[in-house]
Amino acid sequence: ARFQWNRASRFRPFSQVVFGAGQDNGIGVASSETNHYPVLSPGAGADVALGGRVALRLRFDVPILMRFSDSFVGTRFAVGVSVPFGGE
C-alpha cells in the first residue's frame, strides 16, 4: 500500500508498506537447501518532478526478513526514475 501527498506539487512525498516473500540459499557454500520467509518492508520517499510526467524517485525502506527464531532487519536506499502509466 502506498500513500502519497501533494500530488499536484513538484515535490511529492510518500510512505509505503510492502509485504512479500524472500529466500536464502541455506547455510554454507555447498548447501542445496533454499529457505523461504515472509518479508515486511515499510518505507518512505519522495518523487521530484523533472518535467511532464517524469520524476526522480528517492526511496528509503527497511526490509524485515522474518525467520523461524529471529528476524533480519536491513536498510535500503534507492534512486530511480518514475514514469506513471494510465490516468489519474
Short mmCIF file of N, CA and C in Angstrom, two decimals:
data_model
loop_
_atom_site.label_atom_id
_atom_site.label_comp_id
_atom_site.label_asym_id
_atom_site.label_seq_id
_atom_site.Cartn_x
_atom_site.Cartn_y
_atom_site.Cartn_z
N ALA A 1 0.85 -1.17 0.00
CA ALA A 1 0.00 0.00 0.00
C ALA A 1 0.89 1.24 0.00
N ARG A 2 0.54 2.22 -0.80
CA ARG A 2 1.31 3.47 -0.86
C ARG A 2 0.36 4.64 -0.63
N PHE A 3 0.82 5.58 0.18
CA PHE A 3 0.08 6.81 0.47
C PHE A 3 0.94 7.98 0.02
N GLN A 4 0.38 8.83 -0.87
CA GLN A 4 1.16 9.93 -1.42
C GLN A 4 0.44 11.25 -1.16
N TRP A 5 1.24 12.28 -0.84
CA TRP A 5 0.72 13.61 -0.55
C TRP A 5 1.16 14.58 -1.63
N ASN A 6 0.46 15.72 -1.74
CA ASN A 6 0.80 16.81 -2.66
C ASN A 6 0.96 16.32 -4.09
N ARG A 7 -0.01 15.61 -4.60
CA ARG A 7 0.10 15.05 -5.95
C ARG A 7 0.25 16.12 -7.03
N ALA A 8 -0.23 17.34 -6.77
CA ALA A 8 -0.14 18.40 -7.77
C ALA A 8 1.17 19.19 -7.62
N SER A 9 1.95 18.92 -6.62
CA SER A 9 3.18 19.65 -6.35
C SER A 9 4.36 19.04 -7.09
N ARG A 10 5.46 19.78 -7.20
CA ARG A 10 6.70 19.27 -7.81
C ARG A 10 7.37 18.25 -6.89
N PHE A 11 7.25 18.41 -5.58
CA PHE A 11 7.82 17.52 -4.57
C PHE A 11 6.68 16.73 -3.95
N ARG A 12 6.65 15.40 -4.17
CA ARG A 12 5.54 14.56 -3.71
C ARG A 12 6.04 13.46 -2.78
N PRO A 13 6.00 13.68 -1.46
CA PRO A 13 6.43 12.64 -0.52
C PRO A 13 5.42 11.48 -0.47
N PHE A 14 5.91 10.30 -0.09
CA PHE A 14 5.03 9.15 0.04
C PHE A 14 5.55 8.24 1.15
N SER A 15 4.66 7.39 1.64
CA SER A 15 5.04 6.30 2.55
C SER A 15 4.42 5.03 1.99
N GLN A 16 5.06 3.90 2.26
CA GLN A 16 4.54 2.64 1.73
C GLN A 16 4.88 1.49 2.66
N VAL A 17 4.08 0.43 2.55
CA VAL A 17 4.34 -0.82 3.25
C VAL A 17 4.15 -1.93 2.22
N VAL A 18 5.18 -2.75 2.05
CA VAL A 18 5.13 -3.85 1.08
C VAL A 18 5.33 -5.16 1.84
N PHE A 19 4.51 -6.15 1.54
CA PHE A 19 4.62 -7.47 2.15
C PHE A 19 4.84 -8.49 1.03
N GLY A 20 5.78 -9.39 1.22
CA GLY A 20 6.05 -10.39 0.19
C GLY A 20 6.85 -11.54 0.75
N ALA A 21 7.62 -12.18 -0.13
CA ALA A 21 8.42 -13.35 0.26
C ALA A 21 9.88 -13.11 -0.09
N GLY A 22 10.76 -13.69 0.72
CA GLY A 22 12.19 -13.64 0.47
C GLY A 22 12.76 -15.03 0.57
N GLN A 23 13.98 -15.19 0.13
CA GLN A 23 14.61 -16.51 0.23
C GLN A 23 16.10 -16.37 0.50
N ASP A 24 16.67 -17.42 1.06
CA ASP A 24 18.12 -17.52 1.17
C ASP A 24 18.55 -18.89 0.65
N ASN A 25 19.81 -19.06 0.50
CA ASN A 25 20.33 -20.30 -0.09
C ASN A 25 20.89 -21.26 0.94
N GLY A 26 20.35 -21.24 2.15
CA GLY A 26 20.78 -22.18 3.17
C GLY A 26 22.09 -21.77 3.81
N ILE A 27 22.67 -22.68 4.56
CA ILE A 27 23.91 -22.41 5.29
C ILE A 27 25.07 -23.08 4.56
N GLY A 28 26.12 -22.32 4.35
CA GLY A 28 27.32 -22.88 3.72
C GLY A 28 27.32 -22.72 2.22
N VAL A 29 28.50 -22.82 1.65
CA VAL A 29 28.67 -22.62 0.21
C VAL A 29 28.06 -23.75 -0.60
N ALA A 30 28.18 -24.99 -0.12
CA ALA A 30 27.73 -26.15 -0.89
C ALA A 30 26.30 -26.56 -0.57
N SER A 31 25.55 -25.73 0.15
CA SER A 31 24.19 -26.09 0.54
C SER A 31 23.26 -26.08 -0.67
N SER A 32 22.43 -27.10 -0.79
CA SER A 32 21.44 -27.16 -1.86
C SER A 32 20.06 -26.77 -1.36
N GLU A 33 19.97 -26.37 -0.10
CA GLU A 33 18.71 -26.02 0.53
C GLU A 33 18.36 -24.56 0.23
N THR A 34 17.09 -24.30 -0.10
CA THR A 34 16.59 -22.95 -0.28
C THR A 34 15.48 -22.72 0.72
N ASN A 35 15.59 -21.67 1.53
CA ASN A 35 14.59 -21.36 2.54
C ASN A 35 13.77 -20.15 2.10
N HIS A 36 12.47 -20.18 2.37
CA HIS A 36 11.57 -19.08 2.02
C HIS A 36 10.99 -18.49 3.29
N TYR A 37 10.94 -17.15 3.37
CA TYR A 37 10.48 -16.45 4.55
C TYR A 37 9.57 -15.29 4.16
N PRO A 38 8.63 -14.90 5.04
CA PRO A 38 7.87 -13.68 4.79
C PRO A 38 8.74 -12.44 5.03
N VAL A 39 8.50 -11.39 4.24
CA VAL A 39 9.25 -10.14 4.37
C VAL A 39 8.26 -8.98 4.43
N LEU A 40 8.45 -8.10 5.40
CA LEU A 40 7.68 -6.87 5.54
C LEU A 40 8.65 -5.72 5.33
N SER A 41 8.28 -4.76 4.47
CA SER A 41 9.22 -3.69 4.13
C SER A 41 8.53 -2.32 4.19
N PRO A 42 8.49 -1.67 5.37
CA PRO A 42 7.97 -0.32 5.44
C PRO A 42 9.00 0.69 4.93
N GLY A 43 8.54 1.78 4.36
CA GLY A 43 9.49 2.77 3.84
C GLY A 43 8.82 4.09 3.52
N ALA A 44 9.64 5.02 3.05
CA ALA A 44 9.16 6.35 2.69
C ALA A 44 10.08 6.92 1.63
N GLY A 45 9.62 7.96 0.98
CA GLY A 45 10.44 8.59 -0.05
C GLY A 45 9.73 9.78 -0.64
N ALA A 46 10.23 10.21 -1.79
CA ALA A 46 9.64 11.36 -2.47
C ALA A 46 9.89 11.26 -3.96
N ASP A 47 8.93 11.73 -4.73
CA ASP A 47 9.09 11.91 -6.17
C ASP A 47 9.29 13.40 -6.41
N VAL A 48 10.33 13.74 -7.17
CA VAL A 48 10.62 15.13 -7.52
C VAL A 48 10.42 15.26 -9.02
N ALA A 49 9.41 16.03 -9.43
CA ALA A 49 9.07 16.17 -10.84
C ALA A 49 10.22 16.78 -11.63
N LEU A 50 10.55 16.16 -12.78
CA LEU A 50 11.60 16.65 -13.65
C LEU A 50 11.03 17.38 -14.87
N GLY A 51 9.82 17.09 -15.21
CA GLY A 51 9.16 17.70 -16.35
C GLY A 51 8.17 16.72 -16.95
N GLY A 52 7.03 17.22 -17.38
CA GLY A 52 5.99 16.33 -17.90
C GLY A 52 5.55 15.36 -16.83
N ARG A 53 5.53 14.07 -17.14
CA ARG A 53 5.13 13.05 -16.17
C ARG A 53 6.31 12.33 -15.55
N VAL A 54 7.53 12.68 -15.92
CA VAL A 54 8.73 12.00 -15.42
C VAL A 54 9.18 12.62 -14.09
N ALA A 55 9.57 11.77 -13.13
CA ALA A 55 10.02 12.26 -11.83
C ALA A 55 11.23 11.46 -11.36
N LEU A 56 12.06 12.09 -10.57
CA LEU A 56 13.17 11.43 -9.89
C LEU A 56 12.62 10.88 -8.58
N ARG A 57 12.82 9.58 -8.32
CA ARG A 57 12.30 8.95 -7.11
C ARG A 57 13.45 8.64 -6.15
N LEU A 58 13.31 9.11 -4.91
CA LEU A 58 14.24 8.82 -3.82
C LEU A 58 13.45 7.99 -2.81
N ARG A 59 14.00 6.84 -2.42
CA ARG A 59 13.24 5.95 -1.53
C ARG A 59 14.17 5.30 -0.51
N PHE A 60 13.68 5.19 0.72
CA PHE A 60 14.38 4.50 1.80
C PHE A 60 13.41 3.52 2.41
N ASP A 61 13.82 2.27 2.59
CA ASP A 61 12.96 1.31 3.27
C ASP A 61 13.78 0.37 4.14
N VAL A 62 13.05 -0.35 4.99
CA VAL A 62 13.67 -1.23 5.98
C VAL A 62 13.07 -2.62 5.81
N PRO A 63 13.66 -3.47 4.95
CA PRO A 63 13.14 -4.83 4.81
C PRO A 63 13.38 -5.66 6.07
N ILE A 64 12.34 -6.33 6.53
CA ILE A 64 12.42 -7.17 7.72
C ILE A 64 12.14 -8.61 7.29
N LEU A 65 13.16 -9.45 7.31
CA LEU A 65 13.05 -10.86 6.95
C LEU A 65 12.71 -11.63 8.22
N MET A 66 11.52 -12.22 8.27
CA MET A 66 11.05 -12.89 9.47
C MET A 66 11.32 -14.39 9.38
N ARG A 67 12.34 -14.83 10.12
CA ARG A 67 12.72 -16.24 10.10
C ARG A 67 12.10 -16.95 11.29
N PHE A 68 12.37 -18.25 11.43
CA PHE A 68 11.71 -19.05 12.46
C PHE A 68 12.01 -18.57 13.87
N SER A 69 13.27 -18.31 14.20
CA SER A 69 13.63 -17.96 15.57
C SER A 69 14.11 -16.52 15.73
N ASP A 70 14.32 -15.80 14.64
CA ASP A 70 14.81 -14.43 14.74
C ASP A 70 14.39 -13.65 13.50
N SER A 71 14.79 -12.40 13.45
CA SER A 71 14.48 -11.54 12.31
C SER A 71 15.75 -10.86 11.84
N PHE A 72 15.84 -10.61 10.56
CA PHE A 72 16.94 -9.85 10.00
C PHE A 72 16.37 -8.53 9.50
N VAL A 73 16.92 -7.43 9.99
CA VAL A 73 16.46 -6.11 9.60
C VAL A 73 17.56 -5.44 8.79
N GLY A 74 17.24 -5.05 7.58
CA GLY A 74 18.20 -4.39 6.72
C GLY A 74 17.77 -2.96 6.42
N THR A 75 18.56 -2.27 5.64
CA THR A 75 18.19 -0.94 5.17
C THR A 75 18.49 -0.88 3.68
N ARG A 76 17.71 -0.08 2.97
CA ARG A 76 17.90 0.04 1.53
C ARG A 76 17.56 1.46 1.11
N PHE A 77 18.42 2.05 0.30
CA PHE A 77 18.19 3.37 -0.27
C PHE A 77 18.23 3.23 -1.78
N ALA A 78 17.25 3.80 -2.46
CA ALA A 78 17.17 3.66 -3.92
C ALA A 78 16.93 5.01 -4.56
N VAL A 79 17.52 5.20 -5.74
CA VAL A 79 17.30 6.38 -6.56
C VAL A 79 16.93 5.87 -7.94
N GLY A 80 15.87 6.41 -8.52
CA GLY A 80 15.46 5.96 -9.84
C GLY A 80 14.58 6.98 -10.54
N VAL A 81 14.04 6.58 -11.67
CA VAL A 81 13.15 7.41 -12.46
C VAL A 81 11.76 6.81 -12.39
N SER A 82 10.77 7.66 -12.17
CA SER A 82 9.38 7.23 -12.08
C SER A 82 8.60 7.78 -13.28
N VAL A 83 7.95 6.87 -14.01
CA VAL A 83 7.10 7.26 -15.14
C VAL A 83 5.77 6.55 -14.96
N PRO A 84 4.73 7.25 -14.55
CA PRO A 84 3.44 6.59 -14.30
C PRO A 84 2.75 6.18 -15.61
N PHE A 85 2.01 5.09 -15.55
CA PHE A 85 1.20 4.62 -16.67
C PHE A 85 -0.25 4.79 -16.33
N GLY A 86 -1.10 5.03 -17.32
CA GLY A 86 -2.54 5.15 -17.09
C GLY A 86 -2.92 6.55 -16.65
N GLY A 87 -4.18 6.72 -16.28
CA GLY A 87 -4.71 8.02 -15.88
C GLY A 87 -4.67 8.22 -14.38
N GLU A 88 -5.10 9.37 -13.97
CA GLU A 88 -5.14 9.73 -12.55
C GLU A 88 -6.26 9.01 -11.86
#
